[in-house]
PDB file of C-alpha atoms in Angstrom:
ATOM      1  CA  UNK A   1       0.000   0.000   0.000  1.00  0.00           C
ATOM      2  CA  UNK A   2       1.700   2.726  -0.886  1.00  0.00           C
ATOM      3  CA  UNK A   3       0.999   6.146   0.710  1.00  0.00           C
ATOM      4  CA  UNK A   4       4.174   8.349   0.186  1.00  0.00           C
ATOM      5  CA  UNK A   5       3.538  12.028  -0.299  1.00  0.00           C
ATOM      6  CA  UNK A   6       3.037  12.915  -3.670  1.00  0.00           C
ATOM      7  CA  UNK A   7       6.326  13.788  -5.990  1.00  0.00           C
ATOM      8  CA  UNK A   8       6.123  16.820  -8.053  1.00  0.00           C
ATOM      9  CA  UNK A   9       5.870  15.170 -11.214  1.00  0.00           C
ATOM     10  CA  UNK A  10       2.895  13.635  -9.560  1.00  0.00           C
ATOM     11  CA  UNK A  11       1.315  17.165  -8.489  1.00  0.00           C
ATOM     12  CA  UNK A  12       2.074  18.793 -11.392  1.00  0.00           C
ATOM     13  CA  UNK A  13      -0.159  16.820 -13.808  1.00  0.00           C
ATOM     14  CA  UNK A  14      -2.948  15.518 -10.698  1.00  0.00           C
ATOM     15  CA  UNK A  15      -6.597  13.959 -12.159  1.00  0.00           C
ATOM     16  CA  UNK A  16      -9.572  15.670 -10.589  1.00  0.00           C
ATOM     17  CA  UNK A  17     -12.308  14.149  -9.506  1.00  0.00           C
ATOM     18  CA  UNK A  18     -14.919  16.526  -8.769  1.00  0.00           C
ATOM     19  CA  UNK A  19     -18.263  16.061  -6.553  1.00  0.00           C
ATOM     20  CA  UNK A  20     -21.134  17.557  -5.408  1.00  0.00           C
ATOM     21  CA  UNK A  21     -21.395  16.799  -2.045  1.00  0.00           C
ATOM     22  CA  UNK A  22     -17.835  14.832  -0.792  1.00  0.00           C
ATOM     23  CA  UNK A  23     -15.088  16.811   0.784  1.00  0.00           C
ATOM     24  CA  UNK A  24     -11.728  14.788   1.279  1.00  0.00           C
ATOM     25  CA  UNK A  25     -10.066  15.083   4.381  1.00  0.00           C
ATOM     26  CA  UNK A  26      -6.637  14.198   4.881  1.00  0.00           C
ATOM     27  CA  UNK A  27      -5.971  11.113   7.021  1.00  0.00           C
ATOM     28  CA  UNK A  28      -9.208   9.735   5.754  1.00  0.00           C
ATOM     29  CA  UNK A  29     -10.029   7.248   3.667  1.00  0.00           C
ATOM     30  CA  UNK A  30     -12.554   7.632   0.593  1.00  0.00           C
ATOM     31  CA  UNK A  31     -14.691   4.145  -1.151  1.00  0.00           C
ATOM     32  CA  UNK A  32     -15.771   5.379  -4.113  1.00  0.00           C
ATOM     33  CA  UNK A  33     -17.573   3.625  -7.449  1.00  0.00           C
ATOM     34  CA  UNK A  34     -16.638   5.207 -11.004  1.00  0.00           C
ATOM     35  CA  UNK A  35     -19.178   4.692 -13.395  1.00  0.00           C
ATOM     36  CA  UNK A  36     -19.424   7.498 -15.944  1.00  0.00           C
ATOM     37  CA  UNK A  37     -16.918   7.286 -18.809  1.00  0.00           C
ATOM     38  CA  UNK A  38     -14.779   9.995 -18.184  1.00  0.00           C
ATOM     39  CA  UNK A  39     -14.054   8.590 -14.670  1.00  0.00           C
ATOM     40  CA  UNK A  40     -13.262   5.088 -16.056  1.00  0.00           C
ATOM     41  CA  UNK A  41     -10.808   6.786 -18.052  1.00  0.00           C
ATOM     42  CA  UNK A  42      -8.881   8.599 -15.462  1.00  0.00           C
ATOM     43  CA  UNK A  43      -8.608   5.156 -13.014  1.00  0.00           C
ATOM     44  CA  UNK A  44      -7.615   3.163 -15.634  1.00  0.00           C
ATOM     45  CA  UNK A  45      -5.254   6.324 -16.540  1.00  0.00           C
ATOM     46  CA  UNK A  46      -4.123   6.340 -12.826  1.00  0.00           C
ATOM     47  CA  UNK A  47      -3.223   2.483 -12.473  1.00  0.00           C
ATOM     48  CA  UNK A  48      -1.535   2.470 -15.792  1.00  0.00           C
ATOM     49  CA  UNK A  49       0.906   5.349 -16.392  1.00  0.00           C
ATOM     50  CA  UNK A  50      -0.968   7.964 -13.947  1.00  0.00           C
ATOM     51  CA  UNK A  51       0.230   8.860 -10.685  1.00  0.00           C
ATOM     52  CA  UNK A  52      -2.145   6.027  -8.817  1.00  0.00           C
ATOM     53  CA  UNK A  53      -3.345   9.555  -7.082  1.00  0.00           C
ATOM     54  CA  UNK A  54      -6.318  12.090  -7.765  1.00  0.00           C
ATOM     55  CA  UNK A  55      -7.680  14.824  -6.332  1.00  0.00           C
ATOM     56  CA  UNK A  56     -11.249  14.882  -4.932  1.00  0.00           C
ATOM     57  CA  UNK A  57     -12.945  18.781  -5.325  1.00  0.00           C
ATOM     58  CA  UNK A  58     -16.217  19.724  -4.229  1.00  0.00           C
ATOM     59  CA  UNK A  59     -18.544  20.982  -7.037  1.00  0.00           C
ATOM     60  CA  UNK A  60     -19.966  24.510  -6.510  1.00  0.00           C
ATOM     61  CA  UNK A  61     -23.274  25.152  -5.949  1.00  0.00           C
ATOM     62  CA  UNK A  62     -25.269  25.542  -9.538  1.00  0.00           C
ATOM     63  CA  UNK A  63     -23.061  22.655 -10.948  1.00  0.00           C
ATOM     64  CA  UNK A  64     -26.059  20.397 -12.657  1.00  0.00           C
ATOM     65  CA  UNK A  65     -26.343  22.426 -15.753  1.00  0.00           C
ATOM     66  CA  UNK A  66     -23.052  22.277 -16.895  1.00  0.00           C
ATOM     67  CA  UNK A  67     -22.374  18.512 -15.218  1.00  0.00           C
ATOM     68  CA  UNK A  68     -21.521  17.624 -18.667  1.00  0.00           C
ATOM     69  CA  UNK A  69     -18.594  19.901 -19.316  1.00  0.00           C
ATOM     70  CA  UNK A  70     -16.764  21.903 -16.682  1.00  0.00           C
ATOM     71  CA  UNK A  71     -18.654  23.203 -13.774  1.00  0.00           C
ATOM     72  CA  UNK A  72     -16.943  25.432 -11.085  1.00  0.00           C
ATOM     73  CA  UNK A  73     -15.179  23.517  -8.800  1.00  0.00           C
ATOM     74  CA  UNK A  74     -13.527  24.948  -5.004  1.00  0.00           C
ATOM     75  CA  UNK A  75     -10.113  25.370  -5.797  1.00  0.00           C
ATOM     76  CA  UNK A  76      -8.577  23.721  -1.896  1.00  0.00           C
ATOM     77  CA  UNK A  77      -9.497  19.639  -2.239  1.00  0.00           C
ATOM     78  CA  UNK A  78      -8.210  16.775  -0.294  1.00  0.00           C
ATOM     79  CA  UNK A  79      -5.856  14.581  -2.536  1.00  0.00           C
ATOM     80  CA  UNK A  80      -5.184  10.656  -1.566  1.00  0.00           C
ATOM     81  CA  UNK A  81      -3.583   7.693  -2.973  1.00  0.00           C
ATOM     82  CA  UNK A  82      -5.447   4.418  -4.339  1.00  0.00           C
ATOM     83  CA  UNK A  83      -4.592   1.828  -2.011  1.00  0.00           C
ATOM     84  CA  UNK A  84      -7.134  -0.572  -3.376  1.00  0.00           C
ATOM     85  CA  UNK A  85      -8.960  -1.390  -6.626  1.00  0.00           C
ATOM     86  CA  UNK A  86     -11.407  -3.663  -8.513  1.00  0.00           C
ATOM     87  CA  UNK A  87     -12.215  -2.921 -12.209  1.00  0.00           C
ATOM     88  CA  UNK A  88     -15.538  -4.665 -12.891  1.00  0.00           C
ATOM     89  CA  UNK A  89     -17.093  -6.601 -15.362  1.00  0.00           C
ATOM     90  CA  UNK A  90     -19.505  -4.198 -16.450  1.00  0.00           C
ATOM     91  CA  UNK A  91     -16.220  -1.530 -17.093  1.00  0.00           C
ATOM     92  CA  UNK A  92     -16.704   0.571 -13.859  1.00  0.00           C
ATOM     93  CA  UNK A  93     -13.893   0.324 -11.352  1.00  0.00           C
ATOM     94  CA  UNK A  94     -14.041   0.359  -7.174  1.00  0.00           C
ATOM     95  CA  UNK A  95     -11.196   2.265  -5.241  1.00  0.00           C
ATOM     96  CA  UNK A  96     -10.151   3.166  -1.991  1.00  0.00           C
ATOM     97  CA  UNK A  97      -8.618   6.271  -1.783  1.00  0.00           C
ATOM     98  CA  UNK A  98      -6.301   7.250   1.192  1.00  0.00           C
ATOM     99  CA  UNK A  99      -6.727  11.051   2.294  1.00  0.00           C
ATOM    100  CA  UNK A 100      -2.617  12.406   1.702  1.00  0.00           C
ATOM    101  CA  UNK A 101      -2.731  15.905   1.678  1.00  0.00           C
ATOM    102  CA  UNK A 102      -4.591  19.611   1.109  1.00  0.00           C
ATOM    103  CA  UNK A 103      -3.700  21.037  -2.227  1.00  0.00           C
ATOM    104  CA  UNK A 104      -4.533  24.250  -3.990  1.00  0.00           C
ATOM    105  CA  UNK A 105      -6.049  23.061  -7.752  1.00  0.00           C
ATOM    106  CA  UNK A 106      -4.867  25.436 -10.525  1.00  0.00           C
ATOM    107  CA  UNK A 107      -7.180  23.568 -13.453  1.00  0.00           C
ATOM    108  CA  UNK A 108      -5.139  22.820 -16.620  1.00  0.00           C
ATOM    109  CA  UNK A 109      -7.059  22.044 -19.678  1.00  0.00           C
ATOM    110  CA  UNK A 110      -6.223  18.888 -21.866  1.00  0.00           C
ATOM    111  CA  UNK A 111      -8.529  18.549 -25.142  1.00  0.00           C
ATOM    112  CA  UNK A 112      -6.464  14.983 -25.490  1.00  0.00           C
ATOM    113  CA  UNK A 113      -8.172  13.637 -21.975  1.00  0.00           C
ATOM    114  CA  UNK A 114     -11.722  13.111 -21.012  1.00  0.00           C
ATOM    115  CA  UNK A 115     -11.337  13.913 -17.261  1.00  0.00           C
ATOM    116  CA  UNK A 116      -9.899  16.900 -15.892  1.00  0.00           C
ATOM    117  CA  UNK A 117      -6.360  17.650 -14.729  1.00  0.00           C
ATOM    118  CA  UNK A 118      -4.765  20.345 -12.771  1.00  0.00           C
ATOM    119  CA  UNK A 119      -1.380  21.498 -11.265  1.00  0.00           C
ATOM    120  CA  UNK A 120      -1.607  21.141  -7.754  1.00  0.00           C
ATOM    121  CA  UNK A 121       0.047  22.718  -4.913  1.00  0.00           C
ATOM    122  CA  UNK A 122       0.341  21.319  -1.560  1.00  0.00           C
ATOM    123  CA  UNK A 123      -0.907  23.767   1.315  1.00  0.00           C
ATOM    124  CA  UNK A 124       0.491  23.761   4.519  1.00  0.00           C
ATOM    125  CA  UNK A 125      -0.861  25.505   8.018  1.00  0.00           C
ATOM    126  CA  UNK A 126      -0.469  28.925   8.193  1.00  0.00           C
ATOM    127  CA  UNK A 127      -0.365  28.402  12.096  1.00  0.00           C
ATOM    128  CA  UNK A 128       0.279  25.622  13.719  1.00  0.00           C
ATOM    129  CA  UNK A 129       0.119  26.689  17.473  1.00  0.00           C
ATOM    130  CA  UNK A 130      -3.224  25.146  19.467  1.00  0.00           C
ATOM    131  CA  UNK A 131      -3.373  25.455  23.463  1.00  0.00           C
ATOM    132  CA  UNK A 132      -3.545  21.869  25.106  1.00  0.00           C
ATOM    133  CA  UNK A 133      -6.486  22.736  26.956  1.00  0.00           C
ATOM    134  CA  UNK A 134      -8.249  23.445  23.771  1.00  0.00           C
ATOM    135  CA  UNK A 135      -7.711  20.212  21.839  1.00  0.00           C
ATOM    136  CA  UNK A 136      -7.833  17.608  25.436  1.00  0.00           C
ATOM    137  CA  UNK A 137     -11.971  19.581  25.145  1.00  0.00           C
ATOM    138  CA  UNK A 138     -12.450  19.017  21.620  1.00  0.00           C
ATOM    139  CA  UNK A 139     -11.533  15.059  21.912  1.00  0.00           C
ATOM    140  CA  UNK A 140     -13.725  15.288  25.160  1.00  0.00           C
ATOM    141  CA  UNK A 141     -16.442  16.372  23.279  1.00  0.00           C
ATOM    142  CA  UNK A 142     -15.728  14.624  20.872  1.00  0.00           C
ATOM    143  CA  UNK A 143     -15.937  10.788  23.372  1.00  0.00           C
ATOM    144  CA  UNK A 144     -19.141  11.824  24.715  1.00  0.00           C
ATOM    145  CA  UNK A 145     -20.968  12.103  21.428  1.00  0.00           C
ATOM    146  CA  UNK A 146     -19.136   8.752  20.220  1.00  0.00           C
ATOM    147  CA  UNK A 147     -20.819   6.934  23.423  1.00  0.00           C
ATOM    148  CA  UNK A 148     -23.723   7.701  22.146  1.00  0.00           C
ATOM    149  CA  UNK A 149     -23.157   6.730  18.852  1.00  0.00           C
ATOM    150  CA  UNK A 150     -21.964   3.491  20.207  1.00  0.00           C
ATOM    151  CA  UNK A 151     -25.524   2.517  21.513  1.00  0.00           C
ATOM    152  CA  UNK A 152     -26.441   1.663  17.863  1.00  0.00           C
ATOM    153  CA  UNK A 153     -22.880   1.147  16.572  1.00  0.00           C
ATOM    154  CA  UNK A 154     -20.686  -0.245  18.727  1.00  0.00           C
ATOM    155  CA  UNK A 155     -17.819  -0.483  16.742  1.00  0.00           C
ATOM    156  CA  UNK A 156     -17.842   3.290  16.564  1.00  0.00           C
ATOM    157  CA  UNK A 157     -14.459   5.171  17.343  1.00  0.00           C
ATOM    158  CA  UNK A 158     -13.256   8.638  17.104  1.00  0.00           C
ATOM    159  CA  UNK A 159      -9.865   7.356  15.514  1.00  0.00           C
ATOM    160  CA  UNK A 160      -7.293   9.878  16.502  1.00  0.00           C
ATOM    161  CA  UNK A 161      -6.198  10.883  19.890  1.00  0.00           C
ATOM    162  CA  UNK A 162      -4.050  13.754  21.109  1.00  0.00           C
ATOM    163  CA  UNK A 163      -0.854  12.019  20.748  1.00  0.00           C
ATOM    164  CA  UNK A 164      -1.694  11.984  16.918  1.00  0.00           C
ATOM    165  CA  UNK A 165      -1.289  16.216  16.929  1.00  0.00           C
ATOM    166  CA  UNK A 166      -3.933  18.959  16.919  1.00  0.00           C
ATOM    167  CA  UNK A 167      -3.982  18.646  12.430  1.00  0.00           C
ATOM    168  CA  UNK A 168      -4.703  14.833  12.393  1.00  0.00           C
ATOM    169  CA  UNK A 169      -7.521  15.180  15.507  1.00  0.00           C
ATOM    170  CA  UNK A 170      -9.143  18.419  13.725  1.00  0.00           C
ATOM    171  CA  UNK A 171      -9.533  16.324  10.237  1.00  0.00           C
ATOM    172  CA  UNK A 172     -10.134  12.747  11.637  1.00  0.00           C
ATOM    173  CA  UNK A 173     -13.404  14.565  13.895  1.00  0.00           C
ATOM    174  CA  UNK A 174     -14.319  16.578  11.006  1.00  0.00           C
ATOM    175  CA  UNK A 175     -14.542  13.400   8.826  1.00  0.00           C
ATOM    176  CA  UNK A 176     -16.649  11.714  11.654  1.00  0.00           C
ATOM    177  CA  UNK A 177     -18.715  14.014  13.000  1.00  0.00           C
ATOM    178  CA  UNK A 178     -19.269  16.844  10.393  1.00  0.00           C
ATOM    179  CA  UNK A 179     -21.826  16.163   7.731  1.00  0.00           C
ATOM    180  CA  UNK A 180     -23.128  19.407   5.685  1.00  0.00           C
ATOM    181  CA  UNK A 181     -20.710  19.749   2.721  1.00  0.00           C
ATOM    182  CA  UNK A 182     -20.514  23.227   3.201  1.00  0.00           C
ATOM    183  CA  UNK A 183     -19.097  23.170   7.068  1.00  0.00           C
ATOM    184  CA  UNK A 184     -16.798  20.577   6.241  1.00  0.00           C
ATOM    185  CA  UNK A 185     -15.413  22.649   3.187  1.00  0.00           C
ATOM    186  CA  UNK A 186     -14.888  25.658   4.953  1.00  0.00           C
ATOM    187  CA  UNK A 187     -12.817  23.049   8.085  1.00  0.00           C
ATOM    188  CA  UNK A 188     -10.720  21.655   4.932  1.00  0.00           C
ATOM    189  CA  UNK A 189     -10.356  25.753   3.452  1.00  0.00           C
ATOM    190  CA  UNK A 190      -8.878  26.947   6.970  1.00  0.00           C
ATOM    191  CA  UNK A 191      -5.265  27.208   7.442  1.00  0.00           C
ATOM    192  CA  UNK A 192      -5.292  28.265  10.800  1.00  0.00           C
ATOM    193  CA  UNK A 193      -4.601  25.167  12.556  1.00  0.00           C
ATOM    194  CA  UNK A 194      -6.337  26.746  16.392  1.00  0.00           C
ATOM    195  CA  UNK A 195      -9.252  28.230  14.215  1.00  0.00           C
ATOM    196  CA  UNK A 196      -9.531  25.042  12.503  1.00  0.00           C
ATOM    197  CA  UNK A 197     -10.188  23.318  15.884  1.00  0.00           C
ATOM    198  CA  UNK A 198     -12.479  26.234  16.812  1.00  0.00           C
ATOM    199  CA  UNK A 199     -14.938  25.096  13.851  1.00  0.00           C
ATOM    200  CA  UNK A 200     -14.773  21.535  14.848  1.00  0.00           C
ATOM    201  CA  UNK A 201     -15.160  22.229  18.329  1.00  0.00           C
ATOM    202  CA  UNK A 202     -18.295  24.476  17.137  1.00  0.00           C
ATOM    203  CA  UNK A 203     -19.571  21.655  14.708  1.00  0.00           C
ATOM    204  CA  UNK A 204     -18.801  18.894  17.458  1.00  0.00           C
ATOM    205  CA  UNK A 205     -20.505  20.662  20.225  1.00  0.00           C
ATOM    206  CA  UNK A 206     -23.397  21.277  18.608  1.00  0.00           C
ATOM    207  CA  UNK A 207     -23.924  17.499  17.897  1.00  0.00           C
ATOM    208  CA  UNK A 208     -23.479  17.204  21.240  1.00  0.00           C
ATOM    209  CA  UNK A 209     -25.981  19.831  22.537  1.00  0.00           C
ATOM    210  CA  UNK A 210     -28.157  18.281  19.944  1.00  0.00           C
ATOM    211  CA  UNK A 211     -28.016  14.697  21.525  1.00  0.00           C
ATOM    212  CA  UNK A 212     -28.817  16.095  24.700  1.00  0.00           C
ATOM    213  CA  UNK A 213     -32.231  17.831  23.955  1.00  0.00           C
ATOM    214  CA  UNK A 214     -33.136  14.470  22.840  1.00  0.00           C
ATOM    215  CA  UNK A 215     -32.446  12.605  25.593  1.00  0.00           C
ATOM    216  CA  UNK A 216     -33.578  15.169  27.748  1.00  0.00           C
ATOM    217  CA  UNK A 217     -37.501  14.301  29.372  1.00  0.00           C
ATOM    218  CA  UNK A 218     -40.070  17.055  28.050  1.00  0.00           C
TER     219      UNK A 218
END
């Protein structure tokens, strides 16, 4: 399984898998089915002389009626590395993709390809600093809503812990717990590692708050 960071030969040249409602966090992992054409050709592109590596980019809102072509896409995605696949029968392929890094998408535009393609830059924190205090209450938070989740799922975990640094708890929670495409784009857009935390914490607490009204006798 190979999950090296991307070379720049790989990132200059990086397939682009765009979606309407997926955002890619590094450190996670991403099942996906390819079905339409296009995508068939940019797997089978990536396991033959490709970089085994695409970008996934969230598709802006107003997307369907250009689907076809080349809708707006948010220009920050998650990239990852296929660390499994299955072509199919039928043509369409099944891949795992493991979350590697943020990267800034500058589009490039190949009439010779059927998917898209773009020169991408990895994007580091801005900030890395986050108080102790801060993250040992998000991962509190953060347990207390998994127990409940546990009730109907008990193989549920939270996956990270705070030996595992402030960036790999703020993604692995935001994967978990964060559903609205939206919120989760604008955790994956913030460079700010403490203010990345801050909207976790925000999102995380108020699944938490949530929780509690329910269980909470009228």
């Amino acid at each position: 399984m190979n999950t090296a960071a991307l070379t720049p030969e790989e990132l200059a040249r990086l397939p682009v898998f765009p979606l309407p409602r997926v955002v890619f966090f590094p450190g996670s992992t991403l099942p996906l089915h390819l079905f339409e054409p296009r995508y068939r050709a940019m797997i089978e592109h990536c396991m033959s002389d490709g970089p085994q590596a695409f970008a996934v980019a969230l598709l802006e809102p107003g997307y369907e009626a250009g689907y076809e072509g080349r809708p707006a896409i948010r220009t920050l995605a998650g990239v990852g590395r296929i660390v499994a696949h299955e072509a199919q029968r039928d043509g369409t392929h099944d891949v795992l993709l493991q979350g590697l890094h943020r990267v800034r998408l500058e589009e490039l535009h190949d009439p010779s390809l059927p998917f898209r393609t773009a020169k991408a830059t990895i994007v580091e924190p801005t900030s890395t600093e986050v108080p102790l205090g801060e993250l040992q209450a998000l991962l509190a938070c953060a347990t207390q809503v998994a127990q409940v989740v546990r009730a109907q799922h008990p193989d549920f975990a939270i996956g990270t812990s705070i030996e595992s640094g402030a960036a790999h708890v703020a993604d692995t929670l935001a994967d978990r717990f964060v559903a609205a495409p939206e919120a989760r784009q604008a955790i994956l857009e913030e460079l700010d590692l403490r203010a990345r935390v801050s909207k976790v914490m925000d999102a995380v607490g108020g699944l938490l708050a949530m929780l509690a009204t329910r269980e909470t006798p009228s």
